[in-house]
Coordinates of C-alpha atoms and ligand atoms in Angstrom, one line a residue:
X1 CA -1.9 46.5 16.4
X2 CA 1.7 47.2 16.6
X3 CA 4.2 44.8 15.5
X4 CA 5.5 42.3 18.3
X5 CA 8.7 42.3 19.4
X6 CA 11.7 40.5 19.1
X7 CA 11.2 37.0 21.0
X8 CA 14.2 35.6 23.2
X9 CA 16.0 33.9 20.2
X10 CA 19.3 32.0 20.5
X11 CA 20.3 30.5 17.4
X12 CA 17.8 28.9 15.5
X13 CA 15.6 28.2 18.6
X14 CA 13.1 31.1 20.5
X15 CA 11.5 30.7 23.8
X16 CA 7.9 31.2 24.7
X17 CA 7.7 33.2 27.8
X18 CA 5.1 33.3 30.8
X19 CA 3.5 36.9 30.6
X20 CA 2.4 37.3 33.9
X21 CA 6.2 36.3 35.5
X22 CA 8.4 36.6 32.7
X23 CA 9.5 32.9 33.1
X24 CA 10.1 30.7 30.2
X25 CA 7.6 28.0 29.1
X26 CA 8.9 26.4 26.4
X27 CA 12.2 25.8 23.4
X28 CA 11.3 25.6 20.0
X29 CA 13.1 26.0 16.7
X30 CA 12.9 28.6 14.3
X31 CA 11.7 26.9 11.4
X32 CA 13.7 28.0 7.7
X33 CA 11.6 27.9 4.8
X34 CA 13.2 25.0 3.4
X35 CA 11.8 23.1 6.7
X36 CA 8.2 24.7 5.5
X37 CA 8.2 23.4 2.6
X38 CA 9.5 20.3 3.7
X39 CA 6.3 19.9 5.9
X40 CA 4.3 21.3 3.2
X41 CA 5.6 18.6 0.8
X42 CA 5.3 16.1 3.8
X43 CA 1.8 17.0 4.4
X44 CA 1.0 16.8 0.4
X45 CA 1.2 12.9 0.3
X46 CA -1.0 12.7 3.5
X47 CA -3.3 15.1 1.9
X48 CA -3.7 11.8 -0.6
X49 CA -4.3 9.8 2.2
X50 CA -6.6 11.6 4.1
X51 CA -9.0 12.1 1.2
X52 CA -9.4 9.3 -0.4
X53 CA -10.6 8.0 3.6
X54 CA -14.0 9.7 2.8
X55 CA -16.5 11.6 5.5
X56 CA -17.1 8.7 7.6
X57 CA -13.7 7.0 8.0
X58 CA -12.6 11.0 8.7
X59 CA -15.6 11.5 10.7
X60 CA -14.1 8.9 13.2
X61 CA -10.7 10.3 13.5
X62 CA -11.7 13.4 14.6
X63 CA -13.6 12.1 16.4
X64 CA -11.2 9.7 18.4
X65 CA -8.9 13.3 18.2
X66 CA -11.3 15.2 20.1
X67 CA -12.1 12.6 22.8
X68 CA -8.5 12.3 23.4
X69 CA -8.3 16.2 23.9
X70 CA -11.0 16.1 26.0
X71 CA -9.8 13.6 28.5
X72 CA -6.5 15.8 28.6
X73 CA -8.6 19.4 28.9
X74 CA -6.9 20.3 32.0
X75 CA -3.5 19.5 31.0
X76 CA -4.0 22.4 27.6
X77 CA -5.7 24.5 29.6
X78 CA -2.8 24.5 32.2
X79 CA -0.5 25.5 29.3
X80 CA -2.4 27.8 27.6
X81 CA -3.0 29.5 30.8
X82 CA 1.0 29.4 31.7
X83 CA 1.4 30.3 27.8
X84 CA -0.5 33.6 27.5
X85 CA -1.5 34.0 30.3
X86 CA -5.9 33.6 31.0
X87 CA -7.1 32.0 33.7
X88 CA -7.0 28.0 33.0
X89 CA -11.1 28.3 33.9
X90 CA -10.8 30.8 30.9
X91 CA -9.0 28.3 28.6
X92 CA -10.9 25.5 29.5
X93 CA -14.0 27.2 28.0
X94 CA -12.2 27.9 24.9
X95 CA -10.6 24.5 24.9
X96 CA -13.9 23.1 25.2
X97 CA -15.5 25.1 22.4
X98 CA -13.1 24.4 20.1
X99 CA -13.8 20.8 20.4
X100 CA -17.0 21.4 20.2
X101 CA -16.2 22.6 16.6
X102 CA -14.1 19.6 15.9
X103 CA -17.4 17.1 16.6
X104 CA -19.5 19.6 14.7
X105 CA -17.4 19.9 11.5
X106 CA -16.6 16.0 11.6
X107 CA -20.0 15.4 11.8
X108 CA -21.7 17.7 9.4
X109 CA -19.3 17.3 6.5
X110 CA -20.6 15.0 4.2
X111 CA -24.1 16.3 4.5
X112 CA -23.1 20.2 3.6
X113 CA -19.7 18.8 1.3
X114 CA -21.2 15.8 -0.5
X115 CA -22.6 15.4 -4.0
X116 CA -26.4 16.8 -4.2
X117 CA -28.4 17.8 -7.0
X118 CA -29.4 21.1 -8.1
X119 CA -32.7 21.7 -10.9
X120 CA -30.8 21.5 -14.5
X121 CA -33.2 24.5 -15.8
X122 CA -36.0 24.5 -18.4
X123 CA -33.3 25.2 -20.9
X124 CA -31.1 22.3 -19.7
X125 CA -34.5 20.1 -18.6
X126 CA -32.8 16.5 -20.4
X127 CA -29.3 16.8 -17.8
X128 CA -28.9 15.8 -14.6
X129 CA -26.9 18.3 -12.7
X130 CA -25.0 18.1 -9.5
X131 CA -22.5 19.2 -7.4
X132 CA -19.5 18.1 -4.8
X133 CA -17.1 20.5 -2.7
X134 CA -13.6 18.9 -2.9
X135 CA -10.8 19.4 -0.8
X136 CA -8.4 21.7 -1.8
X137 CA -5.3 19.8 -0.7
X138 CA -2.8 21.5 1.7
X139 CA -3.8 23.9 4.0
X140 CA -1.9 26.5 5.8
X141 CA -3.1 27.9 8.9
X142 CA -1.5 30.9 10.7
X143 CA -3.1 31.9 14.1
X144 CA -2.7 34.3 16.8
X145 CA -2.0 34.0 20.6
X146 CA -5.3 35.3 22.1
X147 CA -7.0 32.2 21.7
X148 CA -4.4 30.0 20.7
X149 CA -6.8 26.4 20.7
X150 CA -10.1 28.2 19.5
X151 CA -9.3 30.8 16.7
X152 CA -6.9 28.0 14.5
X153 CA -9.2 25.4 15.3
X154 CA -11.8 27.2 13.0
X155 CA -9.5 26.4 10.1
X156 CA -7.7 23.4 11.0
X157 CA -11.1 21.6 12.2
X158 CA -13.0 22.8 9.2
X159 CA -9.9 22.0 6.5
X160 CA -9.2 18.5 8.2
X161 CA -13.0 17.8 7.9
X162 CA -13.5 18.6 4.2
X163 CA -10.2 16.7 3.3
X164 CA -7.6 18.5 3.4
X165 CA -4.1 17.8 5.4
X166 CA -3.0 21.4 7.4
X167 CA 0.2 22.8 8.1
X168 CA -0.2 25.0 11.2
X169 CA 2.4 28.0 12.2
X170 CA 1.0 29.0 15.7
X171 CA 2.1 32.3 16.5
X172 CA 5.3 32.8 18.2
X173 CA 3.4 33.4 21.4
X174 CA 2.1 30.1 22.0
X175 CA 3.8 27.3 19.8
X176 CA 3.8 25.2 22.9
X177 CA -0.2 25.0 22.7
X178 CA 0.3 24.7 18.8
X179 CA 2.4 21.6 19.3
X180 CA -0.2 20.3 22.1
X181 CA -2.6 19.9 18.9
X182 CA -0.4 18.4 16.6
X183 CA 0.8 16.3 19.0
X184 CA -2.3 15.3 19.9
X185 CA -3.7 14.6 16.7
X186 CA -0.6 12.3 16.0
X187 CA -2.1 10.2 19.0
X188 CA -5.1 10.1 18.0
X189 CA -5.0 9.2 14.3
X190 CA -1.4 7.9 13.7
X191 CA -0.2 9.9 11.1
X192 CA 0.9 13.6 10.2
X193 CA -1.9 14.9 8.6
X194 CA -1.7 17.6 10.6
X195 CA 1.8 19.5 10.8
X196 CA 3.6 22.0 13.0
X197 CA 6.3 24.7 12.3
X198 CA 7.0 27.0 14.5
X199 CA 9.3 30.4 14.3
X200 CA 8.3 33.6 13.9
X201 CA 7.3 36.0 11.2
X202 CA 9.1 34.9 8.9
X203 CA 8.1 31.4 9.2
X204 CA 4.5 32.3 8.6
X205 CA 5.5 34.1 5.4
X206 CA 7.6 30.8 4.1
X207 CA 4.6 29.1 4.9
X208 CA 2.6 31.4 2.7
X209 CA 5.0 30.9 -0.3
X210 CA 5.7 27.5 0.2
X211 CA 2.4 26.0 -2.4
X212 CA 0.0 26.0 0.1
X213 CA -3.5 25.5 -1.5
X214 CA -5.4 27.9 1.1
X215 CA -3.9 29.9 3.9
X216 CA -6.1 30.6 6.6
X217 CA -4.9 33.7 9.0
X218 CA -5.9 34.6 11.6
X219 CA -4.4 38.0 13.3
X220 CA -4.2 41.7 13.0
X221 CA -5.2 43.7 10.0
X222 CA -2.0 44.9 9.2
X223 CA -0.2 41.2 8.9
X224 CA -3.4 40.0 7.2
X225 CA -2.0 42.6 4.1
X226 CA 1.1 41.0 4.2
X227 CA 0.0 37.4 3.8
X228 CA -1.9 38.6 1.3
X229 CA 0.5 40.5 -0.8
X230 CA 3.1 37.5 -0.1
X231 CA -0.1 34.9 -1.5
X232 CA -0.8 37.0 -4.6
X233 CA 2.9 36.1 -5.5
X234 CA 1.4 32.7 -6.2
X235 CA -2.8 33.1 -6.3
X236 CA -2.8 30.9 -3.5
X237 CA -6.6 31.9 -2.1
X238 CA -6.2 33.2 1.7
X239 CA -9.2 33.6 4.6
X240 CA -8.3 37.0 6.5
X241 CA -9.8 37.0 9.9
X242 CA -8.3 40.1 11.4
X243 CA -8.9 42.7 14.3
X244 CA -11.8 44.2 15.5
X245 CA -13.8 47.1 17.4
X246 CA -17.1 45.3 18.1
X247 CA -19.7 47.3 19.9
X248 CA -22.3 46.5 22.9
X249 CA -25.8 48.6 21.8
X250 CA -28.0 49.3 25.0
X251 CA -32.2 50.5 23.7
X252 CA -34.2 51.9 25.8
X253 CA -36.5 49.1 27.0
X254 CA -33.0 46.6 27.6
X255 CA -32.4 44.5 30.3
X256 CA -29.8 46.9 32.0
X257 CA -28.5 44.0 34.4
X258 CA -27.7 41.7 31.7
X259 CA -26.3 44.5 29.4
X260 CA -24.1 45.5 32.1
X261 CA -22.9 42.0 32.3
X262 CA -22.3 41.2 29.2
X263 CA -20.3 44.6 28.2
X264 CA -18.2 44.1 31.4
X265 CA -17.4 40.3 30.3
X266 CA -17.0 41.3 26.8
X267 CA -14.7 43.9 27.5
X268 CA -12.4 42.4 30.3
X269 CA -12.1 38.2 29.9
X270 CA -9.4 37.7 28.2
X271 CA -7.6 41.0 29.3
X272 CA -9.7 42.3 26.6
X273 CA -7.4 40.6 24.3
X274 CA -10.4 39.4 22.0
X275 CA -11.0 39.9 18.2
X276 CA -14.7 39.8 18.7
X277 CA -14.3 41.4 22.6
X278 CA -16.3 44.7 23.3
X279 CA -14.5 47.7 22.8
X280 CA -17.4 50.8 23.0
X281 CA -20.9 50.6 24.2
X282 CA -23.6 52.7 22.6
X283 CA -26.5 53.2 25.5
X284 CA -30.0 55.4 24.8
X285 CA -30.5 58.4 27.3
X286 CA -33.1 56.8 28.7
X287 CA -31.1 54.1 30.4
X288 CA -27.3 55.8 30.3
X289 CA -27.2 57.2 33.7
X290 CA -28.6 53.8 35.1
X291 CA -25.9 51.9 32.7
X292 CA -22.6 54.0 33.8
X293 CA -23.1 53.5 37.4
X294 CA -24.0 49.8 37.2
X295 CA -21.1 48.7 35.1
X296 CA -19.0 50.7 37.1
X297 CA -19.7 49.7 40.2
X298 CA -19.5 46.4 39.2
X299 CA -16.2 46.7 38.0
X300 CA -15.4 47.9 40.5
X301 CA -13.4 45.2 42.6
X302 CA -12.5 43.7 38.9
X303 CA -8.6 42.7 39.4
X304 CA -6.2 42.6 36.3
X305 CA -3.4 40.2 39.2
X306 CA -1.8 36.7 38.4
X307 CA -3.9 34.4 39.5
X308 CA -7.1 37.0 39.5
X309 CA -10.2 36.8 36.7
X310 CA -8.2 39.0 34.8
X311 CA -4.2 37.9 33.4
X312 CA -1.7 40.0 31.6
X313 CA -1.1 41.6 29.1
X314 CA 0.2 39.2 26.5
X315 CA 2.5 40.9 24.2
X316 CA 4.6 43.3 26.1
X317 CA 4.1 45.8 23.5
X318 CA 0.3 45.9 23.5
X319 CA 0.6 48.0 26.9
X320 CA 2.1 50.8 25.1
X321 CA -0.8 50.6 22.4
X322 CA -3.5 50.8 25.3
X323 CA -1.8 53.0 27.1
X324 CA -1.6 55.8 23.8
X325 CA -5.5 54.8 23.5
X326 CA -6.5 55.4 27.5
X327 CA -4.1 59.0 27.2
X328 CA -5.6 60.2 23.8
X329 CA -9.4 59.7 25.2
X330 CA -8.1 61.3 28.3
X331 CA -6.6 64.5 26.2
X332 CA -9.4 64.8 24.4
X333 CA -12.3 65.5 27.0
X334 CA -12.8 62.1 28.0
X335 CA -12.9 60.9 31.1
X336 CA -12.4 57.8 33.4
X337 CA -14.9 56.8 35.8
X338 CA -13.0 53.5 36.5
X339 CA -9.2 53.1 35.7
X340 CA -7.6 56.0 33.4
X341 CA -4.1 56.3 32.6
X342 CA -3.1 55.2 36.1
X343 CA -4.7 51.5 35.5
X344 CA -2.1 50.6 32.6
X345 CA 0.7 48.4 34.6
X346 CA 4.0 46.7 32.9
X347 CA 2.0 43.6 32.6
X348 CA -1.6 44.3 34.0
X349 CA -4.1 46.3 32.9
X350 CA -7.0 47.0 35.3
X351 CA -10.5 47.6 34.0
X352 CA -10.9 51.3 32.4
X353 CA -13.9 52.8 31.6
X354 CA -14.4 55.9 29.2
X355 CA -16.9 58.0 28.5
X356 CA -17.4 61.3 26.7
X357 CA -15.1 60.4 24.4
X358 CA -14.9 61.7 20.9
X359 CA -15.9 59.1 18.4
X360 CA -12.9 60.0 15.8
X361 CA -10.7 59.2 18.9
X362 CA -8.1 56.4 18.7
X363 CA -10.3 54.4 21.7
X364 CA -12.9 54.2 19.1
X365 CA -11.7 53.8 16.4
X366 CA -8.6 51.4 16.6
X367 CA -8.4 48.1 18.3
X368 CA -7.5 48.9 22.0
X369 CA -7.1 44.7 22.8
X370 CA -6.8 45.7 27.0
X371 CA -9.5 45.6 29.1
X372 CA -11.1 48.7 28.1
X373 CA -14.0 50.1 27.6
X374 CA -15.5 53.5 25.9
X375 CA -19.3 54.0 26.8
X376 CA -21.4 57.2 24.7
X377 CA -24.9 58.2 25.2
X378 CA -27.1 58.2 22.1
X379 CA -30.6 59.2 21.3
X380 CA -32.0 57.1 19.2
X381 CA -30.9 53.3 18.2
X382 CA -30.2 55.1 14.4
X383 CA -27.8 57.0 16.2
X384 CA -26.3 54.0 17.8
X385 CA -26.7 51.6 14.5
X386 CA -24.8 54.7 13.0
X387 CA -21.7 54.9 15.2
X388 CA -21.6 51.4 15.2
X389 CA -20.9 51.2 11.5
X390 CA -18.2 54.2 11.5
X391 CA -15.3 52.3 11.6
X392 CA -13.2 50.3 9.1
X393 CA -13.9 47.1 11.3
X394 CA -17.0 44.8 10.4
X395 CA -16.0 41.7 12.8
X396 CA -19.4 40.9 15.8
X397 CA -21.4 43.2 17.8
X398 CA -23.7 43.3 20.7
X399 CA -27.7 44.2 20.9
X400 CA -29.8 44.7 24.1
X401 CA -33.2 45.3 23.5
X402 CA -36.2 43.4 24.2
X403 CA -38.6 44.6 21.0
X404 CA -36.2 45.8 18.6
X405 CA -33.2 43.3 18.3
X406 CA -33.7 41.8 14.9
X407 CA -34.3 45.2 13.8
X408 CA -31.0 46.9 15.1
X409 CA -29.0 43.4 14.0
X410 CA -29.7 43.4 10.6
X411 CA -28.6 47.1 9.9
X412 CA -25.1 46.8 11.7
X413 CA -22.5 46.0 9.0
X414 CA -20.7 43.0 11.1
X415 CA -20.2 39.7 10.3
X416 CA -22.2 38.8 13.5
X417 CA -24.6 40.0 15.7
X418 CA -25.4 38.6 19.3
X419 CA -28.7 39.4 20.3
X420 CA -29.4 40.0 24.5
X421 CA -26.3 37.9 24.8
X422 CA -22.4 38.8 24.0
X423 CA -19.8 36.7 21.9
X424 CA -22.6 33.7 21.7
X425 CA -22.1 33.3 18.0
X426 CA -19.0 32.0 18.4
X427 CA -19.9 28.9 20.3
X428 CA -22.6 28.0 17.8
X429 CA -20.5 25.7 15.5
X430 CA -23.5 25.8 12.9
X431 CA -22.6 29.7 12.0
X432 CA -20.3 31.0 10.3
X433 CA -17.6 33.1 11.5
X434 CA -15.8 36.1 10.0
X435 CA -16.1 40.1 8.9
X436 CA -16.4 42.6 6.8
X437 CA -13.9 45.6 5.9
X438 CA -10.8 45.6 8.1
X439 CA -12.0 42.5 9.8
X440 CA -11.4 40.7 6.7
X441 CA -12.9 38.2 4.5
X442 CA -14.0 34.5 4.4
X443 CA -16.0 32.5 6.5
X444 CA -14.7 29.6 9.5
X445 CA -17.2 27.5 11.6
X446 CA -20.7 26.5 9.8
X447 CA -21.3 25.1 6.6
X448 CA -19.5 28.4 5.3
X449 CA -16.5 27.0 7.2
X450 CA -16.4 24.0 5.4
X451 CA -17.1 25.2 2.2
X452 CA -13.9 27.5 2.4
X453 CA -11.5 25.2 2.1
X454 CA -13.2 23.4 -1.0
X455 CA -13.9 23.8 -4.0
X456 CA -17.2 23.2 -6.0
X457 CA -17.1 20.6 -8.6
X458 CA -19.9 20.5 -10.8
X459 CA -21.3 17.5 -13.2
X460 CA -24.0 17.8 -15.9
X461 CA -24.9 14.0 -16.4
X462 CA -26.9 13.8 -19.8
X463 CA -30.0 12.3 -19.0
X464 CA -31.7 11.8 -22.9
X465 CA -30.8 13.3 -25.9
X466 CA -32.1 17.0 -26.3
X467 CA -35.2 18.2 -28.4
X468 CA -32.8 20.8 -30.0
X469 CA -29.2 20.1 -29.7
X470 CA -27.8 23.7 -28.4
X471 CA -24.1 22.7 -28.1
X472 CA -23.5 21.6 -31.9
X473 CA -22.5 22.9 -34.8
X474 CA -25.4 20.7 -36.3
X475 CA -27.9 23.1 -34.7
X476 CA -30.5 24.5 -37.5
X477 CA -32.3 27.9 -38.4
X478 CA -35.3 26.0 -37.3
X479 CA -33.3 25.0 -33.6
X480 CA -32.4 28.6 -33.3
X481 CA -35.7 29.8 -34.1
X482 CA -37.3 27.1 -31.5
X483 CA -34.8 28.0 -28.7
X484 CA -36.2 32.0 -29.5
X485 CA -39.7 30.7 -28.9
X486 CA -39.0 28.4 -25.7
X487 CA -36.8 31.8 -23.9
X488 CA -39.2 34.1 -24.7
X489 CA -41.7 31.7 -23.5
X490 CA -40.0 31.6 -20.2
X491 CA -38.4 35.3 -20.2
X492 CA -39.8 37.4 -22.4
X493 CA -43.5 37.8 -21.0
X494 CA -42.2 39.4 -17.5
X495 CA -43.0 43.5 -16.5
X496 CA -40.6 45.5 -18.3
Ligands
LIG501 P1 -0.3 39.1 14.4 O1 -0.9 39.7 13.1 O2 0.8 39.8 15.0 O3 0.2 37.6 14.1 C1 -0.7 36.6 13.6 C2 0.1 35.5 13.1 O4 0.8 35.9 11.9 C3 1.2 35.0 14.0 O5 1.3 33.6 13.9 C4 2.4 35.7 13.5 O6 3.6 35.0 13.8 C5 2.2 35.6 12.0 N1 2.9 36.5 11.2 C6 3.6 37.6 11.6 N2 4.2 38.2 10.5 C7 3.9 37.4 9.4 C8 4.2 37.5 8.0 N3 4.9 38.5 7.5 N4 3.7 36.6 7.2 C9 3.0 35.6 7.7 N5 2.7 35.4 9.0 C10 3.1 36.3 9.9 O7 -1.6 39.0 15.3 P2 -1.6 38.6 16.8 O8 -0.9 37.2 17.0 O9 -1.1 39.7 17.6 O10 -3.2 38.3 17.1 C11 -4.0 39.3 17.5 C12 -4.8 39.8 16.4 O11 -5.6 38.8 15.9 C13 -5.8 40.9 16.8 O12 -5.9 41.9 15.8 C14 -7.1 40.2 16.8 O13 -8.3 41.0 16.6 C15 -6.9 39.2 15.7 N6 -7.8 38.0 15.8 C16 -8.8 37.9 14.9 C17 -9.7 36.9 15.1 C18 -10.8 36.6 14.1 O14 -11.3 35.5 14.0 N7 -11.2 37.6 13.3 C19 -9.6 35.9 16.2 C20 -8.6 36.2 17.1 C21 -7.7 37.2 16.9 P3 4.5 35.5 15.0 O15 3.6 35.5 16.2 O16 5.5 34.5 15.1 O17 5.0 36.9 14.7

């Protein structure tokens, strides 16, 4: 994605701006990186706090945070939708997920995070071994604007249930919904465990140099280098979930209807302005003919309007990026059957649909982020696994078929697969949640998600004295020669 632009910055203050009238939403301060690193200081002693509560005492604060957010649903949704722009239905079904996540992650904590035992070995057979994933301390968490409640909620839930206090630098987008959450979470638990600072850029990269013990970002590929170059400074571990080009694959035997269905809402909620949205659809011959006319005449009658089932176009300069997508497709022998060139507006982009396009074309390979779509006939599912997997991206993907799903699934190199459905991974708190390639690295949601912002802490507890003492300088010929005899015993009788 291209970088954003400037925001409307007076001083040390910027505006957040409704996309689909221009009007301004909110005033918040552009945070320096001494105020970072105040918070992240600040949000060190809560850290303290907040760990030495333990699962359940945490369990019930989230818990207390999300019934308080879910009481006020409307009221977020209202601002998220006045924010970026979705339909408030839209952001109610993200709000709702991400809270969702919150009760999932409070309540599944101790069981994935606490202390369990593991077998000690045959070598080690006299220790009692075990292990515990700690909290990490302070986390930062940088998120986008597409899904300003759901994305950072996979960190900050996650974090804030395995122990950790977060420090979160919404993007300059949508700090109004960022502060919602803080705010919010101050209500509901009484103290800043959870921090805001807002800016732009440049706060994010404080916050990446300020000590952090994790930073989770959330965003496009080519910022997700950055924080990672500006992290190595100090080997402070990062999660990268970045773009994506996820694909819809249609077999021969699918349920057309529902594959038609889910490609259209894949590619269009949200504007198309989704990591995990659908961005090409592979479709056997069999079924092609039957799939182009059927998504196209449903979208037809699709509105991108203010107020419609489709918004704007969040970040002005994202229209420039689809519109260089829709014109190179066009250029090179691809062709519209909805939308085209014509469809990309100042602020609205109505529903375009592609096909013949060449596959080394910037509508397939690059994230487009509009509501667009690129649709190519294959002729056998290898074909389709195979196009699939030719781009840097490895974020979710799509698969209609009714025999062959699990087949198909397992051989696309995604982080997730949804299976007759589209997106549905995502609102399964129990999986986990990231890419491969491009679409970075690191795992939120599931007990992956909780894991990440841990780390494992392993005790060998010495049960009885050993036969032959192996960590001693006391250890004898005849000890070396019995510990030969007891490894090839268990080793050394195998197939070469
Ligand atoms: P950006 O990469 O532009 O920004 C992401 C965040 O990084 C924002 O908070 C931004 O702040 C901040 N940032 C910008 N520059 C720096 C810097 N130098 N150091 C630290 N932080 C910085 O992404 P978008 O907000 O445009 O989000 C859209 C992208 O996010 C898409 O590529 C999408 O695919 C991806 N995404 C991935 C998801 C996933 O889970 N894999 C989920 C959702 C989105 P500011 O806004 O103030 O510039």
């Amino acid at each position: 994605m291209t970088q954003a632009p400037a925001r409307p910055q007076s001083g040390s203050t910027f505006e957040s701006l409704n996309p689909a009238t221009g009007e301004v939403v909110g005033t918040h301060p552009v945070q320096t990186a001494e105020e970072v690193q105040a918070a992240v200081d600040r949000a060190r002693v809560e850290a303290e706090w907040w760990a030495a509560l333990g699962f359940a005492e945490r369990k019930a604060h989230l818990n207390a945070w999300k019934t308080l957010m879910t009481r006020r649903l409307p009221e977020l949704a209202d601002l998220v939708s006045r924010e970026m722009g979705k339909p408030a239905s839209d952001a109610m079904l993200e709000a709702g997920l991400a809270v969702d996540h919150i009760a999932w992650a409070a309540g599944n904590a101790k069981k994935v995070l606490g202390r369990h035992h593991v077998s000690s070995g045959m070598l080690m057979v006299n220790q009692s071994a075990s292990v515990a994933f700690k909290p990490l301390g302070v986390v930062g968490v940088i998120g986008p604007w597409n899904y300003p409640i759901f994305t950072p909620m996979g960190s900050i839930a996650y974090a804030l249930a395995a122990g950790n206090a977060v420090v979160f630098k919404p993007s300059e987008y949508t700090p109004g919904v960022g502060g919602w959450l803080v705010q919010t979470f101050q209500e509901a638990v009484g103290r800043p465990v959870l921090q805001l600072v807002t800016g732009l850029g440049e706060t994010g990269a404080a916050l990446c140099r300020a000590g952090v013990d994790k930073l989770a970002f959330t965003g496009s590929t080519a910022t997700g280098k950055k924080v990672m170059a500006a992290c190595a400074e100090t080997l402070t571990p990062v999660v990268i979930e970045a773009g994506g080009k996820d694909s819809v694959i249609v077999d021969a035997d699918a349920d057309v209807e529902a594959a038609v269905d889910a490609a259209l809402w894949g590619a269009c909620s949200n504007a198309g302005q989704t990591c995990i949205g659908v961005e090409r659809v592979y479709v056997h011959e069999q079924v092609y003919d039957e799939f182009v006319s059927a998504i196209t005449a449903k979208a037809t009658g699709l509105e991108a309007a203010e107020g419609g089932k489709i918004g704007p176009i969040t970040m002005p300069s994202q229209v420039e990026v689809i519109r260089s997508h829709v014109q190179d497709a066009l250029d090179r022998g691809g062709r519209a059957v909805l939308g085209g060139a014509g469809a990309v507006g100042d602020r609205f982009v109505q529903p375009t649909i592609l096909v013949d396009v060449p596959e080394d074309s910037l509508a397939v390979q690059e994230e487009t982020f509009g509501p667009t779509l690129t649709i190519s006939k294959v002729r056998t599912m290898d074909e389709a696994i195979e196009k699939t997997n030719a781009t840097r991206y490895g974020l979710g993907n799509t698969v209609f078929s009714k025999a062959r799903g699990m087949e198909i699934a397992e051989r696309v190199r995604s982080g997730m697969t949804a299976i007759n459905g589209v997106i549905t991974f995502a609102g399964i708190p129990s999986l986990p949640f990231g890419g491969v390639g491009d679409s970075g690295f690191g795992r939120i949601h599931g007990p992956e998600g909780l894991k990440e912002f841990t780390y494992a802490k392993a005790i060998a507890r010495q049960r009885f004295k050993p036969m032959i003492n192996l960590t001693s300088f006391d250890r004898t010929a005849k000890a070396d020669k019995q510990f030969a005899q007891v490894l090839g015993l268990l080793h050394g009788r195998g197939r070469k």
